[in-house]
Each structure stands twice: as structure tokens, then as C-alpha cells.
PDB file of C-alpha atoms in Angstrom:
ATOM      1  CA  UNK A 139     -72.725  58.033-123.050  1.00  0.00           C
ATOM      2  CA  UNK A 140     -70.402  60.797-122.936  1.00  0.00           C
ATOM      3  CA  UNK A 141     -67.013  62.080-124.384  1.00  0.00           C
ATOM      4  CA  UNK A 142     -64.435  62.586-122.067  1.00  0.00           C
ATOM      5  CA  UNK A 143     -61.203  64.812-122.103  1.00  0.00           C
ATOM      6  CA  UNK A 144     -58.191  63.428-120.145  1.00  0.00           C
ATOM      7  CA  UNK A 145     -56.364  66.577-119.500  1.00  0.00           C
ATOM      8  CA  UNK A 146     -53.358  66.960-117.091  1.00  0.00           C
ATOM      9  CA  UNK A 147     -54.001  69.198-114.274  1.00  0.00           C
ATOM     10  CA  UNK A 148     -57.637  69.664-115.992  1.00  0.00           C
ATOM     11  CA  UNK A 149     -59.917  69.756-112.796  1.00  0.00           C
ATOM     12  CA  UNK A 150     -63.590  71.064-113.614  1.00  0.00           C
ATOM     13  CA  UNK A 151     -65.761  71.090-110.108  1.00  0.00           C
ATOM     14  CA  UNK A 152     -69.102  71.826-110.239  1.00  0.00           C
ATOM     15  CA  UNK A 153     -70.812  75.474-110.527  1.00  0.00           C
ATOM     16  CA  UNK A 154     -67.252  76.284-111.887  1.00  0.00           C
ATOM     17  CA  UNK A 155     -66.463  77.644-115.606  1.00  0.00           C
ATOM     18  CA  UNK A 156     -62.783  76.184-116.820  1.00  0.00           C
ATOM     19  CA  UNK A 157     -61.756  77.732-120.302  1.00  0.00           C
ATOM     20  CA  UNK A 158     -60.113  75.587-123.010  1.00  0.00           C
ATOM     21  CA  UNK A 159     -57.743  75.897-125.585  1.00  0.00           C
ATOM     22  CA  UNK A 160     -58.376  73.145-128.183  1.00  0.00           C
ATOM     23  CA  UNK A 161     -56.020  72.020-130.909  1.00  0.00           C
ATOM     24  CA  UNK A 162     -55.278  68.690-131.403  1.00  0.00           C
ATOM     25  CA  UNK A 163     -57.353  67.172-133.761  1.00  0.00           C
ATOM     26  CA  UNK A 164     -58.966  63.841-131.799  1.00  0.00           C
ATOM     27  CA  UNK A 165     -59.951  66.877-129.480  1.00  0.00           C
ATOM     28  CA  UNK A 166     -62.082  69.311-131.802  1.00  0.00           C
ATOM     29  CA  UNK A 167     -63.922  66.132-132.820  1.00  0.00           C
ATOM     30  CA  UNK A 168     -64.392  65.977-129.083  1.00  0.00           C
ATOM     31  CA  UNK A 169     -66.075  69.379-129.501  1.00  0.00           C
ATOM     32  CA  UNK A 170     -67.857  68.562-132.364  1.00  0.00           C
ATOM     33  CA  UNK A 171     -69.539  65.839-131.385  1.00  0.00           C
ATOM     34  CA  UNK A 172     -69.794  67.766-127.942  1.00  0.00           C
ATOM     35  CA  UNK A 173     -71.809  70.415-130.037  1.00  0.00           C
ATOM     36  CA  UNK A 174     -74.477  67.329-131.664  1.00  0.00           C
ATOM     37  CA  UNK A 175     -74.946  65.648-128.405  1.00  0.00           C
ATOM     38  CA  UNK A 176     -76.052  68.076-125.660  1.00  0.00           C
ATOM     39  CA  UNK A 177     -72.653  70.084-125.732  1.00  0.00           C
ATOM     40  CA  UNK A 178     -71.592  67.377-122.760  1.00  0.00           C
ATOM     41  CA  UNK A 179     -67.877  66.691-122.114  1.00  0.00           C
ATOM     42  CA  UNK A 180     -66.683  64.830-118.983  1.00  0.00           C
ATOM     43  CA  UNK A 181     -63.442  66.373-118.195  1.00  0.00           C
ATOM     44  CA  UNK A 182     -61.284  63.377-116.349  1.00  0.00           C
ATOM     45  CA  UNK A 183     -57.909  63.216-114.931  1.00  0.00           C
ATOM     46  CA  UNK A 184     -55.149  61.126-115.731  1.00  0.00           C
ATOM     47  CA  UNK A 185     -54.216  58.624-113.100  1.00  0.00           C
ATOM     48  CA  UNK A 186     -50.398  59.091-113.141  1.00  0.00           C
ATOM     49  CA  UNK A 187     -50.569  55.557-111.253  1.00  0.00           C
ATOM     50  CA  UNK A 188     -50.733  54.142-114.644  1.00  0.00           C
ATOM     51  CA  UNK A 189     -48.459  54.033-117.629  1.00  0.00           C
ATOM     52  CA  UNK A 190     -49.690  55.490-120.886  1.00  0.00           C
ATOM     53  CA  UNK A 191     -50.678  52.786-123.429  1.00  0.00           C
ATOM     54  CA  UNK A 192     -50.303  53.760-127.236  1.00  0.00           C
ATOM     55  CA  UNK A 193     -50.546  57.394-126.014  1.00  0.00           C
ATOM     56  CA  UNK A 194     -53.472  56.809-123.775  1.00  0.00           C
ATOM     57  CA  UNK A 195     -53.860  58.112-120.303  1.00  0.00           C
ATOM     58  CA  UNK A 196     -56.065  55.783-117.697  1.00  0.00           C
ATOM     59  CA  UNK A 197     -58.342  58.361-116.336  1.00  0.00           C
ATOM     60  CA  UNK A 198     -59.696  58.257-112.806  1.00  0.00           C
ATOM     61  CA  UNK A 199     -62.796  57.041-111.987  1.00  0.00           C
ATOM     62  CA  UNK A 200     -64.311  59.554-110.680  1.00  0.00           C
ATOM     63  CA  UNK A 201     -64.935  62.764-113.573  1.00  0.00           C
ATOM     64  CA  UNK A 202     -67.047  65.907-113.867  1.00  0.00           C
ATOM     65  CA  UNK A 203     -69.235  66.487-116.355  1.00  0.00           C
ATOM     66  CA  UNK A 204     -69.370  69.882-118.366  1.00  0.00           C
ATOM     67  CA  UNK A 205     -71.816  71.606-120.596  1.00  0.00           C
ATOM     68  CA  UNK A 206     -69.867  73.861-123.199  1.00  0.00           C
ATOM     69  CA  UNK A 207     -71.307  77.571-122.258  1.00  0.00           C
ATOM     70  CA  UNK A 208     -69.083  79.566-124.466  1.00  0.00           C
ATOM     71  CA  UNK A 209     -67.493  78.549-127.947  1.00  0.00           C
ATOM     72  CA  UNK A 210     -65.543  80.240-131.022  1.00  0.00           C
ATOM     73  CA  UNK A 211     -63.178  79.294-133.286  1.00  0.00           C
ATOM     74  CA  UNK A 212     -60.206  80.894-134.423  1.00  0.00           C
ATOM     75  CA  UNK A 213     -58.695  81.625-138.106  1.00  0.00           C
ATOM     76  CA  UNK A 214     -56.102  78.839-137.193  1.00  0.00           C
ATOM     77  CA  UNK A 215     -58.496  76.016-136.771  1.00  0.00           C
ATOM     78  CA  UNK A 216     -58.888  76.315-132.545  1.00  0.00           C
ATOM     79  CA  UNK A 217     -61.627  76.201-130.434  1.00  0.00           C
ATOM     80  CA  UNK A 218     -62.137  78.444-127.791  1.00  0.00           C
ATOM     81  CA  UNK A 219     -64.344  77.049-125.172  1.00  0.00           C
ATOM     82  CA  UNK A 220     -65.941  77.206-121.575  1.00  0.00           C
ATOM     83  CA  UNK A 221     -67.040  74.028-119.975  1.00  0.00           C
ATOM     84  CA  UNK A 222     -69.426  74.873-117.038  1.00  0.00           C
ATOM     85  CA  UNK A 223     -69.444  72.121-114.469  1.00  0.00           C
ATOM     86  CA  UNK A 224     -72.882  70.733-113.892  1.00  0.00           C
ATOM     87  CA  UNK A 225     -72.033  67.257-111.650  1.00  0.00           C
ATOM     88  CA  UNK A 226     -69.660  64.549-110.916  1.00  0.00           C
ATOM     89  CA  UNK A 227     -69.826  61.077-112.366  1.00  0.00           C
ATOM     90  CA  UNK A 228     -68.258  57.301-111.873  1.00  0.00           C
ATOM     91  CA  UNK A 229     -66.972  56.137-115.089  1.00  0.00           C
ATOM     92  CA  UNK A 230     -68.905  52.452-115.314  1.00  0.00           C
ATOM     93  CA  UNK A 231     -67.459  51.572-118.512  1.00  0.00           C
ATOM     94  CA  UNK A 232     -65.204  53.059-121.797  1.00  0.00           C
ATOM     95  CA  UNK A 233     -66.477  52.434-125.009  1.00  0.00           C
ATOM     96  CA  UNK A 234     -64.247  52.084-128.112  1.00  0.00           C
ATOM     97  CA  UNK A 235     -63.309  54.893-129.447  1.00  0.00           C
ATOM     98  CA  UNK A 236     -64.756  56.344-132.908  1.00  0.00           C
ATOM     99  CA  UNK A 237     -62.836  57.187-136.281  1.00  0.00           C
ATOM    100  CA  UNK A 238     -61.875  60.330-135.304  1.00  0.00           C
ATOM    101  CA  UNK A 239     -60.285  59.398-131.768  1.00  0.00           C
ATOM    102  CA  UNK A 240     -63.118  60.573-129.306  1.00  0.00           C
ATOM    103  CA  UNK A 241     -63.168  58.807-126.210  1.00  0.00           C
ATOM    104  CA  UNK A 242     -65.971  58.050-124.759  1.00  0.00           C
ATOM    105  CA  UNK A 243     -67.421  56.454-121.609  1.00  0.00           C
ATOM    106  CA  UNK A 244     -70.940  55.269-119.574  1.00  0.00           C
ATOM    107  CA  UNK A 245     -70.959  57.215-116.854  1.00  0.00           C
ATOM    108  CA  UNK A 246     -72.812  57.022-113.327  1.00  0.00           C
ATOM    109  CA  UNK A 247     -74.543  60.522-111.790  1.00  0.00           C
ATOM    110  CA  UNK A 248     -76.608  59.013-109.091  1.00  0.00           C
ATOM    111  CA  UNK A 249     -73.583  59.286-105.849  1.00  0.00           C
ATOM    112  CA  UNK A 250     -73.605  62.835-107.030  1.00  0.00           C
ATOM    113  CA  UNK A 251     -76.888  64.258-107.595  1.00  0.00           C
ATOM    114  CA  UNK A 252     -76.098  67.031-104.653  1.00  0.00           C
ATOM    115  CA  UNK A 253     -73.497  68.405-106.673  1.00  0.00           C
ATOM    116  CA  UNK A 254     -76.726  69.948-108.125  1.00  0.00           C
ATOM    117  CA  UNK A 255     -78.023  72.089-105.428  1.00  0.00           C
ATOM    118  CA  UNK A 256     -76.512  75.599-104.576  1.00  0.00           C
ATOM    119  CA  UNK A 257     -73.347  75.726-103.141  1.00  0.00           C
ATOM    120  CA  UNK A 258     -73.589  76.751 -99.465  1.00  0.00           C
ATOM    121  CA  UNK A 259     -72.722  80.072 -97.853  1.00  0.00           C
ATOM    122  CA  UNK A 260     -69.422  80.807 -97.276  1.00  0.00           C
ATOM    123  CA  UNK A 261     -69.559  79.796 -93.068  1.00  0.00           C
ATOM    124  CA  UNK A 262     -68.747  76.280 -94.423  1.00  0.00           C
ATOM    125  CA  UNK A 263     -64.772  77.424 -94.587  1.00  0.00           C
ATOM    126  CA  UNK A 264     -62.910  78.288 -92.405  1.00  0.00           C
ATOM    127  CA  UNK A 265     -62.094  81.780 -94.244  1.00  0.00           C
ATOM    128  CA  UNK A 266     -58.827  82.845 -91.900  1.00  0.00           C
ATOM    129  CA  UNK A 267     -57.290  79.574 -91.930  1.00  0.00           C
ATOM    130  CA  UNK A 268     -58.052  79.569 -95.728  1.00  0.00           C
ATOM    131  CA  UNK A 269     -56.360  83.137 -95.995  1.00  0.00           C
ATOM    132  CA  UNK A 270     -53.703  82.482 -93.735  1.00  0.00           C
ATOM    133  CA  UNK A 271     -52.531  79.597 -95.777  1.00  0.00           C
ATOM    134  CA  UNK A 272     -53.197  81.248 -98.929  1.00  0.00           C
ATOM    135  CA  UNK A 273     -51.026  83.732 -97.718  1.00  0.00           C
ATOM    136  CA  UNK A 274     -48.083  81.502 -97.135  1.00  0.00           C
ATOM    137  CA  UNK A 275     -48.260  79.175-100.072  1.00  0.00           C
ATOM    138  CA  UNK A 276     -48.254  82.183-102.244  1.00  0.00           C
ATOM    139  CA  UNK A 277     -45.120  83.684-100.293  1.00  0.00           C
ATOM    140  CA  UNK A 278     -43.232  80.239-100.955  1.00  0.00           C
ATOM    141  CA  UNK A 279     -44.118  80.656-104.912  1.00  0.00           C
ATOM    142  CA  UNK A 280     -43.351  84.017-105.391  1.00  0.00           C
ATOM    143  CA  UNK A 281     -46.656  85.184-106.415  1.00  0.00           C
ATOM    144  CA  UNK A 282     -48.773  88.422-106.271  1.00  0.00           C
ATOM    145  CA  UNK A 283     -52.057  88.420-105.181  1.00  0.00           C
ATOM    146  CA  UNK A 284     -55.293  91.250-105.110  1.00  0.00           C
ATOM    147  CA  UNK A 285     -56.745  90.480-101.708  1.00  0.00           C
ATOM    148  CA  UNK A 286     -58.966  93.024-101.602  1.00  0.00           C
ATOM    149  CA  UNK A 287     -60.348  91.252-104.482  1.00  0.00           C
ATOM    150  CA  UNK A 288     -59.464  87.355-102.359  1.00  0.00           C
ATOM    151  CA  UNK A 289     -61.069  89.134 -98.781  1.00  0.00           C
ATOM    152  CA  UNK A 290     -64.430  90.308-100.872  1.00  0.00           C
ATOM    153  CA  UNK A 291     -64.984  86.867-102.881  1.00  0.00           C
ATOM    154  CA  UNK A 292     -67.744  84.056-101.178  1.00  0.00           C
ATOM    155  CA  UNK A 293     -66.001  81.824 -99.586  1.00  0.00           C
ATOM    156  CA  UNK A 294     -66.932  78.881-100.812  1.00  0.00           C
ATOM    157  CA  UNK A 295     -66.623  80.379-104.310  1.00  0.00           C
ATOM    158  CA  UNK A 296     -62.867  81.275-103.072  1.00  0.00           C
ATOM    159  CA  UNK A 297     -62.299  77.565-102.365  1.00  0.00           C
ATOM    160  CA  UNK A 298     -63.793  76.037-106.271  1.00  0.00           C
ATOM    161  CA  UNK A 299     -61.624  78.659-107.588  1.00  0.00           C
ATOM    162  CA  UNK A 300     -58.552  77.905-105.771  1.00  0.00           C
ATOM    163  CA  UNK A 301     -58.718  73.767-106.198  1.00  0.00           C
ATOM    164  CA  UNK A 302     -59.098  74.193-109.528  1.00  0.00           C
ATOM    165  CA  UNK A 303     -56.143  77.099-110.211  1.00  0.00           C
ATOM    166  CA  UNK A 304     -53.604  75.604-108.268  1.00  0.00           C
ATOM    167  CA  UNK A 305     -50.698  74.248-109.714  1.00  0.00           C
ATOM    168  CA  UNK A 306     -51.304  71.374-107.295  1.00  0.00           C
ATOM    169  CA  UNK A 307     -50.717  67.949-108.996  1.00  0.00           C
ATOM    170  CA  UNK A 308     -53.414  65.289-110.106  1.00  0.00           C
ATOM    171  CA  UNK A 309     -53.592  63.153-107.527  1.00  0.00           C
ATOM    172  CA  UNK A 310     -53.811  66.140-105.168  1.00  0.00           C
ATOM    173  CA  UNK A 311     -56.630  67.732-107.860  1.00  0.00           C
ATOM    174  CA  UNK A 312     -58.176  64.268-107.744  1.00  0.00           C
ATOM    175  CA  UNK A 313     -58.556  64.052-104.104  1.00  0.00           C
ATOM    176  CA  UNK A 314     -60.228  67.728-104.237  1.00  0.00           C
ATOM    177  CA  UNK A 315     -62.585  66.620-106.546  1.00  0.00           C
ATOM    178  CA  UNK A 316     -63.864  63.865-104.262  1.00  0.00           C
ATOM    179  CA  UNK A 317     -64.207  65.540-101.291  1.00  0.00           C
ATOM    180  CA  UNK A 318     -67.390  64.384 -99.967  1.00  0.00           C
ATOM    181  CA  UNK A 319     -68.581  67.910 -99.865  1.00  0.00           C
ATOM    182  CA  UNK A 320     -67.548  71.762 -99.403  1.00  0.00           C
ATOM    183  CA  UNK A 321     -65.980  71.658 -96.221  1.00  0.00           C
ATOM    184  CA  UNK A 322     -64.402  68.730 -96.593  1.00  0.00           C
ATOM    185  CA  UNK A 323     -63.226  70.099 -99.703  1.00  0.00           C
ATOM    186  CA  UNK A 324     -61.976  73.214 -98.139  1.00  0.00           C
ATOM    187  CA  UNK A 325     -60.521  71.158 -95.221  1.00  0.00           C
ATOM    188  CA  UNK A 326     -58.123  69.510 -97.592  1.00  0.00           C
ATOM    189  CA  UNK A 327     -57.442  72.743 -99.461  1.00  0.00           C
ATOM    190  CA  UNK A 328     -56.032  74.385 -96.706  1.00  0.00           C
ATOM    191  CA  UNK A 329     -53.702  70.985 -95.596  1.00  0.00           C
ATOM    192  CA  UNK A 330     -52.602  71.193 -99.075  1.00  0.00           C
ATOM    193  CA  UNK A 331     -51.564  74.957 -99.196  1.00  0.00           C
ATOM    194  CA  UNK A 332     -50.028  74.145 -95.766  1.00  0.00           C
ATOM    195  CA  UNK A 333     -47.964  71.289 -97.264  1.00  0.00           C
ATOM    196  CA  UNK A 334     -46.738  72.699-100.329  1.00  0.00           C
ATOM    197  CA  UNK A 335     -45.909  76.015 -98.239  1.00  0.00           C
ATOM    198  CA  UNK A 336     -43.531  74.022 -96.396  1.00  0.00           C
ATOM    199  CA  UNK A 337     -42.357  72.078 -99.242  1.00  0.00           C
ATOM    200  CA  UNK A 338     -38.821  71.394-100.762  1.00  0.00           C
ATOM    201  CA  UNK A 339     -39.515  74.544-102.868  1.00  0.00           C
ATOM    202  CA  UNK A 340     -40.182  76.746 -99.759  1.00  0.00           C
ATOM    203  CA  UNK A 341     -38.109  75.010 -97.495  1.00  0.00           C
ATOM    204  CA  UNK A 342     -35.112  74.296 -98.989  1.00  0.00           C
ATOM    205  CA  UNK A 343     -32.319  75.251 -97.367  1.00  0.00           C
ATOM    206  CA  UNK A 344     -29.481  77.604 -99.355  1.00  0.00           C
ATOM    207  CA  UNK A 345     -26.621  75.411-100.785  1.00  0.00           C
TER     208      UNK A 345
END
């Protein structure tokens, strides 16, 4: 049994650290009971597919679980944290939710127990047709990039980084996270960056 955090655009992949800002209060009792339990949160997605009910997303099926790595608090009440993604999970079943508004679920690890090992070297992506549609999705969006800093990063580090920082929506995020493994992962990646480089954004003709 775990707590889970439905957050929009929240993707955590595993071997990845995803830093959180949390304020609302059913959240830090997330934390809190986070902190007593094994500092586990699964961080899920909210399946736009479905309608919110009494302000309450219907998360995917398919999560990642995170171990909180880093935490403060702030004079205001916050909590600063760092979830560190260990594996992915298939929710089985939610549980009601306690006092304070935590969510939580029974979750399934066995599809994913490879999300364990290493990641594997970089030759997995294709790293020019990676940087060459880096290059033009970042063109379309108007946005500045070190790649000196982008050429000299492992690949498949590049690729973790990039599905999770993305302004790419959920069920795009969703579909990253569950890629049956790296290079499929980076496979869909690049299609993505491909498609929203030649989006209605970037392709829009002047009026």
C-alpha cells in the first residue's frame, strides 16, 4: 500500500530525480505519511479521459513509484522535496482515502522489476535523430538551449530527462512512461518532438 500523487504533467521515470513544490494540505499529509512509511509516493497521472469527480482525478493505471531523497520545509508551511524514481507499478486497487485526504492505492511491481537494473549505454538512441529533433522542436518554441552541455550528456540519460521536462501533455507523458523499454522510449520521444515541431504552434501559417 502506497500513497499516490495525481499531478498534471507530473511524470517521474525511473533512475530520475523530479523536485516538488508541496502546498496543499491533503498533499503534506501525503508527505507525512510518506516520511512514516518508507518515504514511498507513487506519482500517477491524471487520465484526462475521465471527468473529475468531487475534485478527483482518475489516475492511469500504470504509476511510478518514488522514494523522497531530499526534503525541507519552508517558514510558510511548504515542503520542498525530491522523489527519486525507483520502478513502475499497476495500480490493482484504491483504497479509501484517510482523514486527512491521502490517497492511496495496492499497487503491482512484478511487470516492472527491470526498471531496476542500470539503464543501458547511450547506443540504445539514436543520438542524431534525437538532436536533430531536439533541435527543431526547440526552434518551433522559441527556446534556448546549452548543447555543449545536451552533446556531452549520456544518451539515454538525455532521453529520461527530456520525457519528463517536456511540456508534452499527459497522455503523451503517459505513453513515455510505458514504453516497453529505453529505445522504445526514445523511439517515441523523437516522433513526439517531430510532431509537435510541426504542430499548429510551429506551423501555423501568418493571418
Amino acid at each position: 500500500m502506497i500513497p499516490i500523487f495525481p499531478l498534471q504533467g507530473g511524470l517521474l521515470l525511473p533512475g530520475a530525480r523530479l523536485p516538488l513544490n508541496i502546498f496543499e494540505p491533503r498533499f503534506l499529509a501525503m508527505v507525512e505519511e510518506a516520511l512514516g512509511q518508507g518515504r514511498l509516493i507513487g506519482m500517477v497521472l491524471p487520465d484526462p479521459a475521465y471527468p473529475r469527480v468531487e475534485g478527483r482525478s482518475t489516475p492511469y493505471r500504470t504509476g511510478c513509484l518514488g522514494r523522497i531523497a531530499s526534503f525541507a520545509e519552508t517558514e510558510d508551511g511548504r515542503y520542498l522535496i525530491t522523489l527519486r524514481g525507483l520502478n513502475r507499478f499497476d495500480l490493482l486497487e484504491e483504497l479509501p482515502e484517510t482523514p486527512r485526504g491521502v490517497r492511496r492505492v495496492k499497487a503491482d511491481y512484478a511487470p516492472y522489476h527491470a526498471d531496476l537494473e542500470d539503464a543501458p549505454a547511450g547506443e540504445v538512441v539514436d543520438r542524431e535523430a534525437l538532436l536533430a529533433a531536439l533541435r527543431s522542436y526547440f526552434r518551433a518554441l522559441n527556446i534556448e538551449a546549452d548543447w555543449e552541455a545536451i552533446r556531452n550528456t549520456d544518451a539515454a540519460k538525455l532521453v529520461t530527462s527530456l520525457c519528463m521536462m517536456c511540456p508534452f501533455g499527459d497522455a503523451e507523458k503517459q505513453a513515455l512512461l510505458t514504453a516497453p523499454d529505453h529505445a522504445a522510449r526514445a523511439g517515441l520521444l523523437i516522433s513526439l518532438l517531430r510532431i509537435e515541431s510541426a504542430g499548429p504552434v510551429a506551423g501555423k501559417a501568418p493571418s
